[in-house]
Amino acid sequence: MPCGGSVTGTRLAPGPPRADIPAMDEFAVRPDPADPRLTERVTGIDQAGQTIETAVPVERPLTLFLNGREIVTMMTVGDYPDCLAVGYLLNQNMLRPDDRITAIDFDEETETVVVRTERQTDFEDKLKKKTLTSGCAQGTVFGDVMEKFDQVALDPAALIHTSWLYALSKKINTTPSLYLEAGAIHGCVLCERDRPLIYMEDVGRHNAIDKIAGYMHLHNVAPDGKLFYTTGRLTSEMVIKTVQMRIPILISRSGFTAWGVALARRAGLTLIGRAKGKRFIALAGEQRIRFDADPAAADDEPRRAQRKASLDEDAA
């Protein structure tokens, strides 16, 4: 399921940049829990020893090439491989925003995706510097990923209204998703005001955010006026990628890491966590929040939408 349709053994070539991008529909992209490729039915037993059948998400490898060079093999549910590939390269600073992508080749049988560009780049030095991140599943960040972090100027006039926050939380967590179907999955959502626009899921939150970054690049979606929502922890990696995407507000239903908070304050990013039902905590960029809704009037989170947590206030 690529950004532009079926691509088994197909080449995708992005169209030319457009000057006038129409407003996106709410949930222009959303999870498809009915897609049979994304989950499997397995049998087991429950706590009473009774036989049960349940859905579990799939994991499959996807090997990414940039031109003729192999970059990384990622574990993913397998949808939107072109978005994942382009977003990964952008967020690792291996693809510049002004690079012209001439084609994207995806082969489902060999589980490979090749991004082809006009500019040829040597990545040997960067590949030697890669380190594991705190993200679940397969995740890497290069030693020089901070090289552009301090150069990004986030919009100081951007705002988040608490009424938008409550509406987004309800819409996102009650819409059909792989998580509600099978669990063991992370979601990321690009939003505008109280409207979810692009909702991606994967086994790792870093994959989900990369898919959105890739979609934005391939479809010329500007970060202006956008908010970013994730179900995962607010780690340094999530903060860095959100800043690199030039989105000034990051929201999560989960908790924070100390370095994630420090980097958000350093970049001027608004960081809102533990956003569940009527509750939330902001640890950076609080000046952007407009309190226009009474928390007492907000709905509690539906039980079916509540995600598992190691602590009562933190989702995994």
Short mmCIF file of C-alpha atoms in Angstrom, two decimals:
data_model
loop_
_atom_site.label_atom_id
_atom_site.label_comp_id
_atom_site.label_asym_id
_atom_site.label_seq_id
_atom_site.Cartn_x
_atom_site.Cartn_y
_atom_site.Cartn_z
CA MET A 1 0.00 0.00 0.00
CA PRO A 2 2.16 2.89 -1.20
CA CYS A 3 1.31 6.60 -1.11
CA GLY A 4 0.12 6.43 -4.69
CA GLY A 5 -1.55 3.02 -5.05
CA SER A 6 -0.40 -0.54 -5.75
CA VAL A 7 3.31 -0.80 -6.50
CA THR A 8 4.30 -4.45 -6.52
CA GLY A 9 7.26 -4.46 -8.89
CA THR A 10 6.39 -0.89 -9.85
CA ARG A 11 8.25 2.37 -10.29
CA LEU A 12 6.78 5.50 -8.71
CA ALA A 13 7.86 8.92 -9.93
CA PRO A 14 6.69 11.93 -7.90
CA GLY A 15 5.01 14.66 -9.91
CA PRO A 16 6.33 18.21 -10.17
CA PRO A 17 5.94 20.52 -7.16
CA ARG A 18 2.61 22.35 -7.06
CA ALA A 19 2.23 25.96 -5.99
CA ASP A 20 -1.42 25.63 -4.93
CA ILE A 21 -2.05 22.68 -2.64
CA PRO A 22 -5.75 22.22 -1.79
CA ALA A 23 -6.81 21.76 1.81
CA MET A 24 -6.64 18.12 2.92
CA ASP A 25 -9.70 16.18 4.01
CA GLU A 26 -9.99 14.93 7.57
CA PHE A 27 -8.33 11.49 7.73
CA ALA A 28 -7.13 11.78 4.11
CA VAL A 29 -4.93 8.82 5.06
CA ARG A 30 -5.99 6.45 7.82
CA PRO A 31 -5.23 2.89 8.98
CA ASP A 32 -6.93 0.01 7.21
CA PRO A 33 -7.40 -2.71 9.85
CA ALA A 34 -9.26 -4.82 7.28
CA ASP A 35 -6.17 -5.17 5.07
CA PRO A 36 -5.37 -8.90 5.30
CA ARG A 37 -1.63 -8.27 4.75
CA LEU A 38 -1.25 -6.29 7.96
CA THR A 39 -2.49 -8.80 10.56
CA GLU A 40 -2.64 -12.55 11.03
CA ARG A 41 -5.05 -14.70 13.05
CA VAL A 42 -3.31 -16.99 15.53
CA THR A 43 -4.63 -19.40 18.15
CA GLY A 44 -3.57 -19.84 21.76
CA ILE A 45 -5.07 -20.13 25.23
CA ASP A 46 -6.20 -17.56 27.76
CA GLN A 47 -5.72 -17.31 31.55
CA ALA A 48 -8.43 -19.93 32.06
CA GLY A 49 -6.81 -22.37 29.65
CA GLN A 50 -9.53 -21.82 27.08
CA THR A 51 -8.64 -21.87 23.37
CA ILE A 52 -8.78 -18.41 21.81
CA GLU A 53 -8.06 -16.85 18.42
CA THR A 54 -6.68 -13.35 18.13
CA ALA A 55 -5.27 -10.96 15.54
CA VAL A 56 -1.59 -9.95 15.70
CA PRO A 57 0.25 -7.42 13.49
CA VAL A 58 2.72 -8.77 10.95
CA GLU A 59 6.38 -7.77 10.79
CA ARG A 60 8.29 -7.98 7.54
CA PRO A 61 11.73 -6.72 6.51
CA LEU A 62 12.09 -3.86 4.06
CA THR A 63 15.58 -3.17 2.71
CA LEU A 64 16.13 0.42 1.63
CA PHE A 65 18.51 1.47 -1.12
CA LEU A 66 19.38 5.04 -2.07
CA ASN A 67 20.40 4.89 -5.71
CA GLY A 68 22.86 1.94 -5.77
CA ARG A 69 23.76 1.92 -2.07
CA GLU A 70 22.11 -0.27 0.56
CA ILE A 71 21.20 1.87 3.57
CA VAL A 72 19.25 -0.17 6.15
CA THR A 73 16.81 -3.03 6.64
CA MET A 74 13.75 -2.01 8.66
CA MET A 75 11.06 -4.15 10.26
CA THR A 76 7.65 -2.81 9.27
CA VAL A 77 4.04 -3.86 8.79
CA GLY A 78 4.63 -3.24 5.09
CA ASP A 79 2.19 -0.51 4.07
CA TYR A 80 3.34 2.76 2.43
CA PRO A 81 6.89 1.56 1.66
CA ASP A 82 7.64 4.60 -0.51
CA CYS A 83 6.61 7.03 2.24
CA LEU A 84 8.65 5.10 4.81
CA ALA A 85 11.74 5.07 2.57
CA VAL A 86 11.63 8.78 1.71
CA GLY A 87 10.78 9.83 5.27
CA TYR A 88 13.61 7.75 6.71
CA LEU A 89 16.13 9.32 4.32
CA LEU A 90 14.86 12.83 5.06
CA ASN A 91 14.92 12.37 8.83
CA GLN A 92 18.45 10.91 8.67
CA ASN A 93 19.64 13.92 6.61
CA MET A 94 20.59 11.55 3.79
CA LEU A 95 18.08 13.20 1.48
CA ARG A 96 17.85 16.97 1.30
CA PRO A 97 14.44 18.67 0.92
CA ASP A 98 15.56 20.10 -2.43
CA ASP A 99 16.81 16.77 -3.83
CA ARG A 100 14.84 15.70 -6.88
CA ILE A 101 13.53 12.15 -6.60
CA THR A 102 13.41 10.67 -10.08
CA ALA A 103 11.79 7.34 -9.14
CA ILE A 104 10.94 4.98 -6.31
CA ASP A 105 11.11 1.25 -7.11
CA PHE A 106 9.36 -1.16 -4.74
CA ASP A 107 9.50 -4.92 -5.17
CA GLU A 108 7.23 -6.81 -2.79
CA GLU A 109 8.75 -10.20 -3.67
CA THR A 110 12.32 -9.20 -2.75
CA GLU A 111 11.14 -6.81 0.01
CA THR A 112 13.24 -3.93 -1.28
CA VAL A 113 12.59 -0.28 -2.03
CA VAL A 114 15.01 1.86 -4.08
CA VAL A 115 14.86 5.67 -3.99
CA ARG A 116 16.56 7.23 -7.00
CA THR A 117 17.72 10.85 -7.09
CA GLU A 118 19.50 13.13 -9.53
CA ARG A 119 22.22 13.95 -6.99
CA GLN A 120 24.64 11.15 -6.14
CA THR A 121 25.83 11.21 -2.51
CA ASP A 122 28.46 9.24 -0.61
CA PHE A 123 27.12 8.01 2.75
CA GLU A 124 30.01 5.85 3.92
CA ASP A 125 31.03 8.24 6.70
CA LYS A 126 27.47 8.56 7.99
CA LEU A 127 26.91 4.83 7.92
CA LYS A 128 29.96 4.35 10.15
CA LYS A 129 28.45 6.67 12.77
CA LYS A 130 25.03 5.06 13.23
CA THR A 131 23.89 4.24 16.75
CA LEU A 132 20.85 2.42 18.11
CA THR A 133 18.04 4.60 19.39
CA SER A 134 15.54 4.04 22.18
CA GLY A 135 12.82 3.28 19.62
CA CYS A 136 11.27 -0.19 19.56
CA ALA A 137 11.84 -2.52 16.57
CA GLN A 138 14.62 -1.49 14.16
CA GLY A 139 15.77 2.10 14.59
CA THR A 140 18.99 3.96 13.90
CA VAL A 141 20.08 7.55 14.18
CA PHE A 142 23.36 8.85 12.82
CA GLY A 143 25.98 10.59 14.94
CA ASP A 144 25.59 13.85 13.04
CA VAL A 145 21.77 13.92 13.08
CA MET A 146 21.98 17.11 15.15
CA GLU A 147 23.88 18.95 12.45
CA LYS A 148 20.77 20.82 11.31
CA PHE A 149 18.71 20.71 14.51
CA ASP A 150 19.81 24.11 15.81
CA GLN A 151 19.24 25.74 12.42
CA VAL A 152 15.50 25.06 12.39
CA ALA A 153 13.31 28.02 13.37
CA LEU A 154 9.87 26.84 14.45
CA ASP A 155 6.89 29.17 14.01
CA PRO A 156 6.64 31.24 17.22
CA ALA A 157 3.05 32.25 16.36
CA ALA A 158 1.74 28.68 16.19
CA LEU A 159 -0.99 27.87 18.71
CA ILE A 160 -2.72 24.83 20.19
CA HIS A 161 -6.19 25.26 21.74
CA THR A 162 -7.18 22.82 24.46
CA SER A 163 -10.51 22.32 22.66
CA TRP A 164 -8.54 21.06 19.63
CA LEU A 165 -6.50 18.76 21.85
CA TYR A 166 -9.58 17.15 23.40
CA ALA A 167 -11.26 16.74 20.00
CA LEU A 168 -8.14 15.23 18.40
CA SER A 169 -7.63 12.75 21.22
CA LYS A 170 -11.20 11.50 20.89
CA LYS A 171 -11.18 11.30 17.08
CA ILE A 172 -7.81 9.56 16.83
CA ASN A 173 -8.31 7.03 19.58
CA THR A 174 -11.80 5.95 18.47
CA THR A 175 -11.17 5.69 14.71
CA PRO A 176 -10.71 2.10 13.40
CA SER A 177 -7.03 1.18 13.55
CA LEU A 178 -4.58 -1.70 13.64
CA TYR A 179 -4.10 -0.99 17.33
CA LEU A 180 -7.79 -1.47 18.12
CA GLU A 181 -7.84 -4.57 15.89
CA ALA A 182 -4.64 -6.27 17.08
CA GLY A 183 -2.64 -4.11 19.52
CA ALA A 184 1.19 -4.09 19.61
CA ILE A 185 1.35 -1.11 17.26
CA HIS A 186 2.21 2.61 17.34
CA GLY A 187 0.43 5.44 15.58
CA CYS A 188 1.39 8.95 14.44
CA VAL A 189 -0.99 11.57 13.09
CA LEU A 190 -0.44 14.86 11.26
CA CYS A 191 -3.17 17.29 12.32
CA GLU A 192 -4.43 20.78 11.60
CA ARG A 193 -6.37 22.50 14.36
CA ASP A 194 -8.86 19.81 15.49
CA ARG A 195 -8.65 17.81 12.23
CA PRO A 196 -6.56 14.61 11.89
CA LEU A 197 -5.14 14.57 8.34
CA ILE A 198 -2.62 11.73 7.91
CA TYR A 199 -2.75 8.75 10.30
CA MET A 200 0.01 6.13 9.94
CA GLU A 201 0.74 3.06 12.10
CA ASP A 202 3.68 0.68 12.37
CA VAL A 203 5.48 -1.63 14.79
CA GLY A 204 7.80 1.25 15.72
CA ARG A 205 6.82 4.87 16.29
CA HIS A 206 9.91 5.98 14.33
CA ASN A 207 8.55 4.14 11.28
CA ALA A 208 5.15 5.81 11.66
CA ILE A 209 6.65 9.31 11.86
CA ASP A 210 8.94 8.57 8.89
CA LYS A 211 5.90 7.51 6.82
CA ILE A 212 4.27 10.86 7.52
CA ALA A 213 7.46 12.78 6.70
CA GLY A 214 7.69 10.87 3.42
CA TYR A 215 4.03 11.47 2.58
CA MET A 216 4.41 15.20 3.25
CA HIS A 217 7.46 15.37 0.97
CA LEU A 218 5.95 13.33 -1.86
CA HIS A 219 2.63 15.19 -1.76
CA ASN A 220 3.97 18.69 -1.08
CA VAL A 221 2.21 19.03 2.28
CA ALA A 222 3.61 22.06 4.11
CA PRO A 223 4.18 22.00 7.90
CA ASP A 224 2.56 25.41 8.35
CA GLY A 225 -0.29 25.33 10.84
CA LYS A 226 0.22 21.64 11.58
CA LEU A 227 0.35 19.67 14.85
CA PHE A 228 1.86 16.24 15.38
CA TYR A 229 0.30 13.50 17.53
CA THR A 230 1.92 10.21 18.54
CA THR A 231 0.94 7.30 20.72
CA GLY A 232 4.58 6.66 21.62
CA ARG A 233 6.94 8.10 24.22
CA LEU A 234 8.30 11.62 23.74
CA THR A 235 11.93 10.62 23.31
CA SER A 236 14.83 12.58 21.85
CA GLU A 237 14.28 10.82 18.51
CA MET A 238 10.64 11.90 18.27
CA VAL A 239 11.52 15.48 19.17
CA ILE A 240 14.41 15.63 16.67
CA LYS A 241 12.29 14.27 13.82
CA THR A 242 9.37 16.60 14.59
CA VAL A 243 11.70 19.61 14.61
CA GLN A 244 13.32 18.48 11.36
CA MET A 245 9.83 18.32 9.84
CA ARG A 246 9.37 21.94 11.05
CA ILE A 247 6.22 21.12 13.02
CA PRO A 248 6.09 23.32 16.16
CA ILE A 249 3.73 21.29 18.38
CA LEU A 250 4.16 17.62 19.41
CA ILE A 251 1.46 15.79 21.39
CA SER A 252 1.53 12.29 22.88
CA ARG A 253 -0.74 10.13 24.98
CA SER A 254 2.45 8.75 26.55
CA GLY A 255 5.20 10.16 28.76
CA PHE A 256 8.52 11.96 28.37
CA THR A 257 12.25 11.32 28.55
CA ALA A 258 14.54 13.94 30.09
CA TRP A 259 16.52 14.45 26.88
CA GLY A 260 13.32 14.72 24.87
CA VAL A 261 12.19 17.57 27.14
CA ALA A 262 15.61 19.27 27.03
CA LEU A 263 15.74 19.16 23.24
CA ALA A 264 12.16 20.44 22.93
CA ARG A 265 13.03 23.44 25.11
CA ARG A 266 16.22 24.02 23.13
CA ALA A 267 14.30 24.05 19.82
CA GLY A 268 11.28 26.01 21.04
CA LEU A 269 8.98 23.03 20.44
CA THR A 270 5.71 22.76 22.36
CA LEU A 271 5.75 19.34 24.04
CA ILE A 272 2.48 17.94 25.43
CA GLY A 273 2.38 14.46 26.93
CA ARG A 274 0.08 12.10 28.85
CA ALA A 275 -2.82 13.48 26.80
CA LYS A 276 -5.65 11.09 27.66
CA GLY A 277 -9.27 12.13 27.83
CA LYS A 278 -9.35 15.40 29.75
CA ARG A 279 -5.77 15.22 31.11
CA PHE A 280 -2.43 16.39 29.71
CA ILE A 281 0.93 17.77 30.84
CA ALA A 282 3.06 20.33 28.95
CA LEU A 283 6.80 20.45 29.69
CA ALA A 284 8.01 22.77 26.91
CA GLY A 285 6.60 25.60 24.81
CA GLU A 286 3.66 26.20 27.17
CA GLN A 287 3.19 29.73 25.80
CA ARG A 288 1.52 28.33 22.68
CA ILE A 289 -1.36 26.73 24.63
CA ARG A 290 -4.72 28.53 24.70
CA PHE A 291 -7.03 27.24 27.44
CA ASP A 292 -10.42 27.59 25.75
CA ALA A 293 -12.14 24.43 27.06
CA ASP A 294 -13.22 23.33 30.51
CA PRO A 295 -11.48 20.02 31.34
CA ALA A 296 -14.48 19.01 33.45
CA ALA A 297 -16.64 19.12 30.31
CA ALA A 298 -14.29 16.92 28.28
CA ASP A 299 -15.17 13.25 27.79
CA ASP A 300 -13.25 10.54 29.60
CA GLU A 301 -11.33 8.20 27.33
CA PRO A 302 -13.46 5.23 26.19
CA ARG A 303 -12.25 2.01 27.77
CA ARG A 304 -11.70 0.33 24.37
CA ALA A 305 -9.37 3.17 23.32
CA GLN A 306 -7.20 2.92 26.44
CA ARG A 307 -3.76 1.57 25.56
CA LYS A 308 -1.74 -0.72 27.80
CA ALA A 309 0.74 0.93 30.13
CA SER A 310 3.59 -0.07 32.44
CA LEU A 311 2.49 2.77 34.71
CA ASP A 312 -1.05 4.09 35.02
CA GLU A 313 -0.09 7.45 33.51
CA ASP A 314 2.31 6.23 30.78
CA ALA A 315 1.59 4.24 27.63
CA ALA A 316 4.32 1.97 26.30
#
